[in-house]
Amino acid sequence: MVSVGQSRARDDRGSATVLALAVLVVVCFGAAIGFAKAQAVLVSRQAAGAADLAALAAAQADVAPCARAASVASANGTTLVECGTDGLDAFVRVEAPAPWLVVRLLNSFGFPAPVIGASARAGQPVSS
């Protein structure tokens, strides 16, 4: 005769494995989200640096400042989307594509891929 405690122990067999797999899936998903966020922050900072360099290049250019800014932005892996000058000042806006992991995660939930942008302003030094 089987006691109630023994039959219950047989029914629970393998439940720790299922629980461990569920915890593993949650941990892996959290790690993927953390890694995607780190990639997005890195691309955002690279875009900000590219915008700074492009604005400086435009401010220092004697001829065709926006062409110079576009060249510098392209060399830094971004695309110049806006450029202008105001006297001795130059302002630019650049965009960079989102990292692949961010795109895949967002697309899997039905969201469009973001574009990471940055803007900067630079000018000639004012002599007093």
mmCIF file of C-alpha atoms in Angstrom:
data_model
loop_
_atom_site.group_PDB
_atom_site.id
_atom_site.type_symbol
_atom_site.label_atom_id
_atom_site.label_comp_id
_atom_site.label_asym_id
_atom_site.label_seq_id
_atom_site.Cartn_x
_atom_site.Cartn_y
_atom_site.Cartn_z
ATOM 1 C CA MET A 1 0.000 0.000 0.000
ATOM 2 C CA VAL A 2 1.320 3.434 -0.980
ATOM 3 C CA SER A 3 0.932 6.214 1.510
ATOM 4 C CA VAL A 4 -0.286 9.663 0.528
ATOM 5 C CA GLY A 5 3.156 11.232 1.100
ATOM 6 C CA GLN A 6 4.868 8.852 -1.340
ATOM 7 C CA SER A 7 2.380 9.393 -4.167
ATOM 8 C CA ARG A 8 2.655 13.133 -3.740
ATOM 9 C CA ALA A 9 6.465 12.902 -3.968
ATOM 10 C CA ARG A 10 6.123 11.044 -7.274
ATOM 11 C CA ASP A 11 3.778 13.731 -8.638
ATOM 12 C CA ASP A 12 6.298 16.481 -7.830
ATOM 13 C CA ARG A 13 9.160 14.760 -9.637
ATOM 14 C CA GLY A 14 10.644 17.040 -12.310
ATOM 15 C CA SER A 15 8.979 20.209 -11.048
ATOM 16 C CA ALA A 16 12.353 21.635 -9.962
ATOM 17 C CA THR A 17 13.630 21.181 -13.509
ATOM 18 C CA VAL A 18 10.691 23.112 -14.937
ATOM 19 C CA LEU A 19 11.180 25.858 -12.349
ATOM 20 C CA ALA A 20 14.924 26.030 -13.083
ATOM 21 C CA LEU A 21 14.247 26.324 -16.820
ATOM 22 C CA ALA A 22 11.722 29.115 -16.219
ATOM 23 C CA VAL A 23 14.230 31.003 -14.061
ATOM 24 C CA LEU A 24 16.928 30.482 -16.715
ATOM 25 C CA VAL A 25 14.659 31.906 -19.435
ATOM 26 C CA VAL A 26 13.874 34.976 -17.306
ATOM 27 C CA VAL A 27 17.562 35.537 -16.507
ATOM 28 C CA CYS A 28 18.568 35.187 -20.181
ATOM 29 C CA PHE A 29 15.829 37.588 -21.272
ATOM 30 C CA GLY A 30 16.927 40.109 -18.633
ATOM 31 C CA ALA A 31 20.541 39.771 -19.766
ATOM 32 C CA ALA A 32 19.517 40.340 -23.395
ATOM 33 C CA ILE A 33 17.625 43.488 -22.437
ATOM 34 C CA GLY A 34 20.575 44.753 -20.406
ATOM 35 C CA PHE A 35 22.998 44.061 -23.243
ATOM 36 C CA ALA A 36 20.687 45.788 -25.737
ATOM 37 C CA LYS A 37 20.457 48.843 -23.499
ATOM 38 C CA ALA A 38 24.251 48.948 -23.165
ATOM 39 C CA GLN A 39 24.588 48.786 -26.961
ATOM 40 C CA ALA A 40 22.071 51.607 -27.396
ATOM 41 C CA VAL A 41 23.921 53.805 -24.894
ATOM 42 C CA LEU A 42 27.207 53.120 -26.693
ATOM 43 C CA VAL A 43 25.748 54.051 -30.095
ATOM 44 C CA SER A 44 24.157 57.151 -28.582
ATOM 45 C CA ARG A 45 27.493 58.324 -27.225
ATOM 46 C CA GLN A 46 29.226 57.583 -30.517
ATOM 47 C CA ALA A 47 26.558 59.634 -32.326
ATOM 48 C CA ALA A 48 27.081 62.506 -29.887
ATOM 49 C CA GLY A 49 30.823 62.418 -30.543
ATOM 50 C CA ALA A 50 30.255 62.331 -34.293
ATOM 51 C CA ALA A 51 27.896 65.319 -34.012
ATOM 52 C CA ASP A 52 30.482 67.260 -32.018
ATOM 53 C CA LEU A 53 33.204 66.540 -34.571
ATOM 54 C CA ALA A 54 30.932 67.383 -37.504
ATOM 55 C CA ALA A 55 29.903 70.692 -35.910
ATOM 56 C CA LEU A 56 33.545 71.593 -35.261
ATOM 57 C CA ALA A 57 34.465 70.704 -38.842
ATOM 58 C CA ALA A 58 31.614 72.841 -40.184
ATOM 59 C CA ALA A 59 32.550 75.773 -37.953
ATOM 60 C CA GLN A 60 36.180 75.656 -39.083
ATOM 61 C CA ALA A 61 35.448 75.183 -42.790
ATOM 62 C CA ASP A 62 35.973 78.217 -45.010
ATOM 63 C CA VAL A 63 33.984 76.837 -47.941
ATOM 64 C CA ALA A 64 31.026 74.393 -47.942
ATOM 65 C CA PRO A 65 30.747 73.815 -44.190
ATOM 66 C CA CYS A 66 27.869 71.360 -44.505
ATOM 67 C CA ALA A 67 29.758 69.245 -47.041
ATOM 68 C CA ARG A 68 32.674 69.078 -44.616
ATOM 69 C CA ALA A 69 30.322 68.179 -41.762
ATOM 70 C CA ALA A 70 28.723 65.424 -43.863
ATOM 71 C CA SER A 71 32.141 63.993 -44.639
ATOM 72 C CA VAL A 72 33.157 63.949 -40.972
ATOM 73 C CA ALA A 73 29.807 62.477 -39.897
ATOM 74 C CA SER A 74 30.082 59.732 -42.500
ATOM 75 C CA ALA A 75 33.634 58.926 -41.427
ATOM 76 C CA ASN A 76 32.308 58.424 -37.900
ATOM 77 C CA GLY A 77 29.522 56.031 -38.935
ATOM 78 C CA THR A 78 26.606 58.467 -38.829
ATOM 79 C CA THR A 79 24.491 60.295 -41.373
ATOM 80 C CA LEU A 80 24.179 64.071 -41.426
ATOM 81 C CA VAL A 81 20.465 64.918 -41.476
ATOM 82 C CA GLU A 82 20.554 68.639 -40.706
ATOM 83 C CA CYS A 83 23.217 71.281 -41.037
ATOM 84 C CA GLY A 84 23.233 75.029 -40.930
ATOM 85 C CA THR A 85 25.288 78.053 -40.107
ATOM 86 C CA ASP A 86 24.454 81.183 -38.187
ATOM 87 C CA GLY A 87 27.243 83.679 -38.547
ATOM 88 C CA LEU A 88 30.322 81.986 -37.170
ATOM 89 C CA ASP A 89 28.309 79.199 -35.524
ATOM 90 C CA ALA A 90 27.461 75.879 -37.116
ATOM 91 C CA PHE A 91 24.810 73.431 -35.953
ATOM 92 C CA VAL A 92 24.385 69.839 -37.081
ATOM 93 C CA ARG A 93 22.160 66.858 -36.378
ATOM 94 C CA VAL A 94 23.310 63.329 -37.120
ATOM 95 C CA GLU A 95 21.608 59.941 -36.961
ATOM 96 C CA ALA A 96 22.968 56.442 -36.492
ATOM 97 C CA PRO A 97 21.171 53.126 -36.910
ATOM 98 C CA ALA A 98 20.183 51.294 -33.744
ATOM 99 C CA PRO A 99 22.266 48.244 -32.761
ATOM 100 C CA TRP A 100 21.130 44.899 -34.155
ATOM 101 C CA LEU A 101 20.039 43.485 -30.795
ATOM 102 C CA VAL A 102 17.839 46.504 -30.080
ATOM 103 C CA VAL A 103 16.261 46.191 -33.530
ATOM 104 C CA ARG A 104 15.601 42.456 -33.092
ATOM 105 C CA LEU A 105 14.106 42.830 -29.624
ATOM 106 C CA LEU A 106 11.825 45.680 -30.637
ATOM 107 C CA ASN A 107 10.786 44.012 -33.897
ATOM 108 C CA SER A 108 9.913 40.813 -32.038
ATOM 109 C CA PHE A 109 7.384 42.815 -30.003
ATOM 110 C CA GLY A 110 6.055 44.651 -33.068
ATOM 111 C CA PHE A 111 7.824 47.978 -32.525
ATOM 112 C CA PRO A 112 9.757 49.754 -35.289
ATOM 113 C CA ALA A 113 13.522 50.067 -35.105
ATOM 114 C CA PRO A 114 14.592 53.364 -33.585
ATOM 115 C CA VAL A 115 17.091 55.756 -35.064
ATOM 116 C CA ILE A 116 19.576 57.198 -32.616
ATOM 117 C CA GLY A 117 20.327 60.870 -33.152
ATOM 118 C CA ALA A 118 22.440 63.620 -31.691
ATOM 119 C CA SER A 119 22.929 67.306 -32.332
ATOM 120 C CA ALA A 120 25.717 69.768 -31.664
ATOM 121 C CA ARG A 121 26.608 73.399 -32.118
ATOM 122 C CA ALA A 122 30.092 74.862 -32.513
ATOM 123 C CA GLY A 123 31.544 78.200 -33.416
ATOM 124 C CA GLN A 124 34.679 80.150 -33.953
ATOM 125 C CA PRO A 125 36.209 81.522 -30.784
ATOM 126 C CA VAL A 126 35.232 85.098 -30.075
ATOM 127 C CA SER A 127 38.220 87.378 -29.531
ATOM 128 C CA SER A 128 37.737 90.093 -26.956
#
